[in-house]
Amino acid sequence: MDEYATILIEKNSLSSLQESINIGKAVLERKLSVYKKKATKFEHANGMDTQTFTMSFNRGDLGDRKEWVEWEHVAAVITLLKKKLDDLKNLKYEC
């Protein structure tokens, strides 16, 4: 069973909270789009997808070239942004 936390907010403030969360989601979605474009550039330049790259990089198969470290950073940010967006999309409101 999922575990839940409770946040108490006055009912008349709920719409402000929802609007703030929606703004946050929009910002995260824009950032995600930018980082996905960066990942696509790395993929085209190196002839492999980001998932394959990440597995090879983490195994130590590729070394530590600056480009690889930058690509790994981009991949990590994409993963983090997706997690944050999933967390926000799973919020439920009850009055």
mmCIF file of N, CA and C in Angstrom:
data_model
loop_
_atom_site.group_PDB
_atom_site.id
_atom_site.type_symbol
_atom_site.label_atom_id
_atom_site.label_comp_id
_atom_site.label_asym_id
_atom_site.label_seq_id
_atom_site.Cartn_x
_atom_site.Cartn_y
_atom_site.Cartn_z
ATOM 1 N N MET A 1 0.830 -1.182 0.000
ATOM 2 C CA MET A 1 0.000 0.000 0.000
ATOM 3 C C MET A 1 0.877 1.249 0.000
ATOM 4 N N ASP A 2 0.454 2.242 -0.763
ATOM 5 C CA ASP A 2 1.204 3.495 -0.806
ATOM 6 C C ASP A 2 1.117 4.217 0.527
ATOM 7 N N GLU A 3 2.143 4.930 0.837
ATOM 8 C CA GLU A 3 2.130 5.757 2.032
ATOM 9 C C GLU A 3 1.814 7.187 1.613
ATOM 10 N N TYR A 4 1.033 7.860 2.416
ATOM 11 C CA TYR A 4 0.620 9.216 2.105
ATOM 12 C C TYR A 4 1.028 10.162 3.219
ATOM 13 N N ALA A 5 1.274 11.407 2.828
ATOM 14 C CA ALA A 5 1.509 12.480 3.789
ATOM 15 C C ALA A 5 0.318 13.419 3.707
ATOM 16 N N THR A 6 0.059 14.099 4.775
ATOM 17 C CA THR A 6 -1.053 15.040 4.807
ATOM 18 C C THR A 6 -0.502 16.455 4.904
ATOM 19 N N ILE A 7 -1.027 17.312 4.067
ATOM 20 C CA ILE A 7 -0.682 18.727 4.118
ATOM 21 C C ILE A 7 -1.986 19.467 4.377
ATOM 22 N N LEU A 8 -1.988 20.294 5.395
ATOM 23 C CA LEU A 8 -3.193 21.054 5.709
ATOM 24 C C LEU A 8 -3.089 22.449 5.105
ATOM 25 N N ILE A 9 -4.149 22.835 4.405
ATOM 26 C CA ILE A 9 -4.196 24.149 3.785
ATOM 27 C C ILE A 9 -5.641 24.626 3.850
ATOM 28 N N GLU A 10 -5.821 25.895 4.050
ATOM 29 C CA GLU A 10 -7.180 26.425 4.087
ATOM 30 C C GLU A 10 -7.838 26.206 2.724
ATOM 31 N N LYS A 11 -9.116 25.852 2.718
ATOM 32 C CA LYS A 11 -9.825 25.558 1.468
ATOM 33 C C LYS A 11 -9.733 26.704 0.476
ATOM 34 N N ASN A 12 -9.829 27.937 0.970
ATOM 35 C CA ASN A 12 -9.787 29.067 0.044
ATOM 36 C C ASN A 12 -8.393 29.293 -0.548
ATOM 37 N N SER A 13 -7.389 28.617 -0.046
ATOM 38 C CA SER A 13 -6.027 28.720 -0.577
ATOM 39 C C SER A 13 -5.683 27.587 -1.539
ATOM 40 N N LEU A 14 -6.565 26.602 -1.637
ATOM 41 C CA LEU A 14 -6.275 25.439 -2.466
ATOM 42 C C LEU A 14 -6.053 25.815 -3.928
ATOM 43 N N SER A 15 -6.842 26.728 -4.454
ATOM 44 C CA SER A 15 -6.669 27.096 -5.862
ATOM 45 C C SER A 15 -5.310 27.746 -6.102
ATOM 46 N N SER A 16 -4.816 28.525 -5.152
ATOM 47 C CA SER A 16 -3.485 29.134 -5.287
ATOM 48 C C SER A 16 -2.402 28.065 -5.284
ATOM 49 N N LEU A 17 -2.566 27.075 -4.414
ATOM 50 C CA LEU A 17 -1.607 25.969 -4.370
ATOM 51 C C LEU A 17 -1.619 25.199 -5.691
ATOM 52 N N GLN A 18 -2.811 24.892 -6.189
ATOM 53 C CA GLN A 18 -2.910 24.156 -7.453
ATOM 54 C C GLN A 18 -2.292 24.949 -8.599
ATOM 55 N N GLU A 19 -2.544 26.256 -8.624
ATOM 56 C CA GLU A 19 -1.967 27.102 -9.673
ATOM 57 C C GLU A 19 -0.441 27.120 -9.579
ATOM 58 N N SER A 20 0.077 27.208 -8.372
ATOM 59 C CA SER A 20 1.534 27.202 -8.181
ATOM 60 C C SER A 20 2.137 25.878 -8.637
ATOM 61 N N ILE A 21 1.472 24.794 -8.324
ATOM 62 C CA ILE A 21 1.952 23.472 -8.747
ATOM 63 C C ILE A 21 1.920 23.369 -10.267
ATOM 64 N N ASN A 22 0.861 23.877 -10.889
ATOM 65 C CA ASN A 22 0.771 23.841 -12.349
ATOM 66 C C ASN A 22 1.862 24.688 -13.003
ATOM 67 N N ILE A 23 2.183 25.821 -12.409
ATOM 68 C CA ILE A 23 3.284 26.645 -12.921
ATOM 69 C C ILE A 23 4.599 25.877 -12.792
ATOM 70 N N GLY A 24 4.796 25.246 -11.640
ATOM 71 C CA GLY A 24 6.006 24.440 -11.433
ATOM 72 C C GLY A 24 6.114 23.318 -12.441
ATOM 73 N N LYS A 25 4.993 22.645 -12.732
ATOM 74 C CA LYS A 25 5.001 21.568 -13.731
ATOM 75 C C LYS A 25 5.383 22.117 -15.098
ATOM 76 N N ALA A 26 4.840 23.280 -15.449
ATOM 77 C CA ALA A 26 5.147 23.876 -16.751
ATOM 78 C C ALA A 26 6.633 24.207 -16.867
ATOM 79 N N VAL A 27 7.214 24.728 -15.803
ATOM 80 C CA VAL A 27 8.644 25.038 -15.802
ATOM 81 C C VAL A 27 9.463 23.760 -15.962
ATOM 82 N N LEU A 28 9.110 22.727 -15.207
ATOM 83 C CA LEU A 28 9.829 21.453 -15.304
ATOM 84 C C LEU A 28 9.694 20.839 -16.696
ATOM 85 N N GLU A 29 8.520 20.944 -17.298
ATOM 86 C CA GLU A 29 8.311 20.403 -18.645
ATOM 87 C C GLU A 29 9.173 21.139 -19.673
ATOM 88 N N ARG A 30 9.289 22.468 -19.527
ATOM 89 C CA ARG A 30 10.156 23.228 -20.442
ATOM 90 C C ARG A 30 11.610 22.816 -20.264
ATOM 91 N N LYS A 31 12.048 22.683 -19.023
ATOM 92 C CA LYS A 31 13.429 22.250 -18.765
ATOM 93 C C LYS A 31 13.666 20.857 -19.339
ATOM 94 N N LEU A 32 12.701 19.965 -19.147
ATOM 95 C CA LEU A 32 12.830 18.607 -19.664
ATOM 96 C C LEU A 32 12.977 18.631 -21.176
ATOM 97 N N SER A 33 12.205 19.454 -21.840
ATOM 98 C CA SER A 33 12.290 19.568 -23.296
ATOM 99 C C SER A 33 13.685 20.018 -23.736
ATOM 100 N N VAL A 34 14.239 20.987 -23.038
ATOM 101 C CA VAL A 34 15.581 21.486 -23.359
ATOM 102 C C VAL A 34 16.615 20.377 -23.188
ATOM 103 N N TYR A 35 16.535 19.652 -22.083
ATOM 104 C CA TYR A 35 17.516 18.597 -21.826
ATOM 105 C C TYR A 35 17.349 17.414 -22.777
ATOM 106 N N LYS A 36 16.121 17.119 -23.178
ATOM 107 C CA LYS A 36 15.918 16.056 -24.172
ATOM 108 C C LYS A 36 16.550 16.435 -25.505
ATOM 109 N N LYS A 37 16.468 17.711 -25.877
ATOM 110 C CA LYS A 37 17.111 18.173 -27.113
ATOM 111 C C LYS A 37 18.631 18.035 -27.010
ATOM 112 N N LYS A 38 19.182 18.353 -25.843
ATOM 113 C CA LYS A 38 20.623 18.185 -25.633
ATOM 114 C C LYS A 38 21.011 16.714 -25.769
ATOM 115 N N ALA A 39 20.203 15.831 -25.187
ATOM 116 C CA ALA A 39 20.490 14.399 -25.266
ATOM 117 C C ALA A 39 20.424 13.931 -26.718
ATOM 118 N N THR A 40 19.459 14.420 -27.472
ATOM 119 C CA THR A 40 19.323 14.040 -28.880
ATOM 120 C C THR A 40 20.561 14.450 -29.679
ATOM 121 N N LYS A 41 21.100 15.619 -29.377
ATOM 122 C CA LYS A 41 22.329 16.069 -30.060
ATOM 123 C C LYS A 41 23.488 15.113 -29.760
ATOM 124 N N PHE A 42 23.628 14.721 -28.496
ATOM 125 C CA PHE A 42 24.675 13.757 -28.138
ATOM 126 C C PHE A 42 24.446 12.432 -28.870
ATOM 127 N N GLU A 43 23.198 11.977 -28.927
ATOM 128 C CA GLU A 43 22.877 10.709 -29.588
ATOM 129 C C GLU A 43 23.252 10.739 -31.068
ATOM 130 N N HIS A 44 22.884 11.809 -31.743
ATOM 131 C CA HIS A 44 23.198 11.919 -33.176
ATOM 132 C C HIS A 44 24.704 12.024 -33.412
ATOM 133 N N ALA A 45 25.379 12.762 -32.550
ATOM 134 C CA ALA A 45 26.825 12.943 -32.712
ATOM 135 C C ALA A 45 27.606 11.667 -32.436
ATOM 136 N N ASN A 46 27.055 10.775 -31.606
ATOM 137 C CA ASN A 46 27.814 9.594 -31.181
ATOM 138 C C ASN A 46 27.221 8.268 -31.627
ATOM 139 N N GLY A 47 26.106 8.306 -32.334
ATOM 140 C CA GLY A 47 25.535 7.092 -32.901
ATOM 141 C C GLY A 47 25.029 6.077 -31.892
ATOM 142 N N MET A 48 24.569 6.540 -30.738
ATOM 143 C CA MET A 48 23.955 5.627 -29.757
ATOM 144 C C MET A 48 22.924 6.396 -28.959
ATOM 145 N N ASP A 49 21.950 5.671 -28.444
ATOM 146 C CA ASP A 49 20.927 6.348 -27.648
ATOM 147 C C ASP A 49 21.448 6.576 -26.233
ATOM 148 N N THR A 50 20.749 7.418 -25.510
ATOM 149 C CA THR A 50 21.198 7.809 -24.170
ATOM 150 C C THR A 50 21.190 6.634 -23.205
ATOM 151 N N GLN A 51 20.231 5.742 -23.323
ATOM 152 C CA GLN A 51 20.185 4.585 -22.419
ATOM 153 C C GLN A 51 21.409 3.693 -22.632
ATOM 154 N N THR A 52 21.755 3.422 -23.881
ATOM 155 C CA THR A 52 22.945 2.620 -24.186
ATOM 156 C C THR A 52 24.194 3.325 -23.687
ATOM 157 N N PHE A 53 24.284 4.624 -23.951
ATOM 158 C CA PHE A 53 25.422 5.404 -23.478
ATOM 159 C C PHE A 53 25.562 5.299 -21.960
ATOM 160 N N THR A 54 24.447 5.510 -21.245
ATOM 161 C CA THR A 54 24.492 5.515 -19.788
ATOM 162 C C THR A 54 24.974 4.180 -19.239
ATOM 163 N N MET A 55 24.483 3.089 -19.810
ATOM 164 C CA MET A 55 24.930 1.770 -19.345
ATOM 165 C C MET A 55 26.422 1.590 -19.606
ATOM 166 N N SER A 56 26.888 1.972 -20.794
ATOM 167 C CA SER A 56 28.318 1.841 -21.129
ATOM 168 C C SER A 56 29.176 2.745 -20.260
ATOM 169 N N PHE A 57 28.715 3.967 -20.057
ATOM 170 C CA PHE A 57 29.470 4.917 -19.244
ATOM 171 C C PHE A 57 29.580 4.428 -17.803
ATOM 172 N N ASN A 58 28.459 3.969 -17.251
ATOM 173 C CA ASN A 58 28.462 3.503 -15.858
ATOM 174 C C ASN A 58 29.295 2.248 -15.658
ATOM 175 N N ARG A 59 29.435 1.426 -16.703
ATOM 176 C CA ARG A 59 30.314 0.244 -16.619
ATOM 177 C C ARG A 59 31.784 0.633 -16.739
ATOM 178 N N GLY A 60 32.047 1.865 -17.170
ATOM 179 C CA GLY A 60 33.427 2.307 -17.339
ATOM 180 C C GLY A 60 33.989 1.997 -18.711
ATOM 181 N N ASP A 61 33.114 1.638 -19.661
ATOM 182 C CA ASP A 61 33.573 1.264 -20.998
ATOM 183 C C ASP A 61 34.035 2.456 -21.831
ATOM 184 N N LEU A 62 33.641 3.659 -21.472
ATOM 185 C CA LEU A 62 33.885 4.810 -22.342
ATOM 186 C C LEU A 62 34.965 5.759 -21.843
ATOM 187 N N GLY A 63 35.432 5.581 -20.651
ATOM 188 C CA GLY A 63 36.419 6.510 -20.117
ATOM 189 C C GLY A 63 35.747 7.740 -19.545
ATOM 190 N N ASP A 64 36.528 8.799 -19.381
ATOM 191 C CA ASP A 64 35.996 9.988 -18.714
ATOM 192 C C ASP A 64 36.189 11.266 -19.533
ATOM 193 N N ARG A 65 36.018 11.145 -20.836
ATOM 194 C CA ARG A 65 36.108 12.343 -21.682
ATOM 195 C C ARG A 65 35.094 13.383 -21.204
ATOM 196 N N LYS A 66 35.424 14.639 -21.384
ATOM 197 C CA LYS A 66 34.546 15.731 -20.963
ATOM 198 C C LYS A 66 33.156 15.572 -21.580
ATOM 199 N N GLU A 67 33.096 15.197 -22.834
ATOM 200 C CA GLU A 67 31.818 15.022 -23.528
ATOM 201 C C GLU A 67 30.954 13.957 -22.847
ATOM 202 N N TRP A 68 31.595 12.854 -22.418
ATOM 203 C CA TRP A 68 30.837 11.790 -21.764
ATOM 204 C C TRP A 68 30.276 12.266 -20.427
ATOM 205 N N VAL A 69 31.076 13.010 -19.689
ATOM 206 C CA VAL A 69 30.627 13.521 -18.390
ATOM 207 C C VAL A 69 29.455 14.481 -18.586
ATOM 208 N N GLU A 70 29.539 15.314 -19.611
ATOM 209 C CA GLU A 70 28.432 16.236 -19.905
ATOM 210 C C GLU A 70 27.175 15.468 -20.296
ATOM 211 N N TRP A 71 27.316 14.450 -21.122
ATOM 212 C CA TRP A 71 26.159 13.654 -21.535
ATOM 213 C C TRP A 71 25.548 12.930 -20.344
ATOM 214 N N GLU A 72 26.394 12.404 -19.462
ATOM 215 C CA GLU A 72 25.897 11.717 -18.275
ATOM 216 C C GLU A 72 25.115 12.686 -17.395
ATOM 217 N N HIS A 73 25.605 13.915 -17.301
ATOM 218 C CA HIS A 73 24.894 14.947 -16.536
ATOM 219 C C HIS A 73 23.518 15.212 -17.148
ATOM 220 N N VAL A 74 23.469 15.351 -18.464
ATOM 221 C CA VAL A 74 22.199 15.580 -19.156
ATOM 222 C C VAL A 74 21.236 14.427 -18.879
ATOM 223 N N ALA A 75 21.714 13.206 -18.968
ATOM 224 C CA ALA A 75 20.875 12.030 -18.712
ATOM 225 C C ALA A 75 20.358 12.029 -17.270
ATOM 226 N N ALA A 76 21.212 12.389 -16.327
ATOM 227 C CA ALA A 76 20.807 12.422 -14.909
ATOM 228 C C ALA A 76 19.748 13.501 -14.672
ATOM 229 N N VAL A 77 19.910 14.642 -15.307
ATOM 230 C CA VAL A 77 18.927 15.719 -15.146
ATOM 231 C C VAL A 77 17.582 15.292 -15.736
ATOM 232 N N ILE A 78 17.600 14.632 -16.882
ATOM 233 C CA ILE A 78 16.357 14.137 -17.491
ATOM 234 C C ILE A 78 15.643 13.188 -16.533
ATOM 235 N N THR A 79 16.384 12.277 -15.947
ATOM 236 C CA THR A 79 15.798 11.328 -14.993
ATOM 237 C C THR A 79 15.191 12.064 -13.794
ATOM 238 N N LEU A 80 15.904 13.031 -13.264
ATOM 239 C CA LEU A 80 15.425 13.792 -12.119
ATOM 240 C C LEU A 80 14.167 14.594 -12.464
ATOM 241 N N LEU A 81 14.173 15.261 -13.620
ATOM 242 C CA LEU A 81 13.012 16.051 -14.019
ATOM 243 C C LEU A 81 11.780 15.171 -14.235
ATOM 244 N N LYS A 82 11.973 14.003 -14.834
ATOM 245 C CA LYS A 82 10.855 13.073 -15.020
ATOM 246 C C LYS A 82 10.287 12.631 -13.673
ATOM 247 N N LYS A 83 11.160 12.357 -12.717
ATOM 248 C CA LYS A 83 10.722 11.948 -11.370
ATOM 249 C C LYS A 83 9.906 13.055 -10.724
ATOM 250 N N LYS A 84 10.397 14.284 -10.802
ATOM 251 C CA LYS A 84 9.689 15.404 -10.192
ATOM 252 C C LYS A 84 8.323 15.603 -10.851
ATOM 253 N N LEU A 85 8.278 15.504 -12.181
ATOM 254 C CA LEU A 85 7.003 15.652 -12.880
ATOM 255 C C LEU A 85 6.033 14.541 -12.506
ATOM 256 N N ASP A 86 6.522 13.324 -12.406
ATOM 257 C CA ASP A 86 5.663 12.211 -11.980
ATOM 258 C C ASP A 86 5.115 12.457 -10.574
ATOM 259 N N ASP A 87 5.975 12.937 -9.681
ATOM 260 C CA ASP A 87 5.523 13.227 -8.322
ATOM 261 C C ASP A 87 4.409 14.267 -8.336
ATOM 262 N N LEU A 88 4.572 15.316 -9.126
ATOM 263 C CA LEU A 88 3.561 16.371 -9.173
ATOM 264 C C LEU A 88 2.279 15.905 -9.854
ATOM 265 N N LYS A 89 2.399 15.067 -10.871
ATOM 266 C CA LYS A 89 1.221 14.566 -11.570
ATOM 267 C C LYS A 89 0.408 13.617 -10.700
ATOM 268 N N ASN A 90 1.047 13.006 -9.724
ATOM 269 C CA ASN A 90 0.362 12.057 -8.840
ATOM 270 C C ASN A 90 -0.287 12.710 -7.630
ATOM 271 N N LEU A 91 -0.186 14.027 -7.516
ATOM 272 C CA LEU A 91 -0.831 14.712 -6.393
ATOM 273 C C LEU A 91 -2.348 14.596 -6.527
ATOM 274 N N LYS A 92 -2.996 14.417 -5.404
ATOM 275 C CA LYS A 92 -4.446 14.338 -5.378
ATOM 276 C C LYS A 92 -4.948 15.351 -4.341
ATOM 277 N N TYR A 93 -6.050 15.970 -4.661
ATOM 278 C CA TYR A 93 -6.613 16.992 -3.784
ATOM 279 C C TYR A 93 -7.979 16.534 -3.261
ATOM 280 N N GLU A 94 -8.196 16.706 -1.979
ATOM 281 C CA GLU A 94 -9.486 16.404 -1.361
ATOM 282 C C GLU A 94 -9.901 17.616 -0.527
ATOM 283 N N CYS A 95 -11.161 17.935 -0.605
ATOM 284 C CA CYS A 95 -11.681 19.050 0.212
ATOM 285 C C CYS A 95 -12.561 18.508 1.320
#
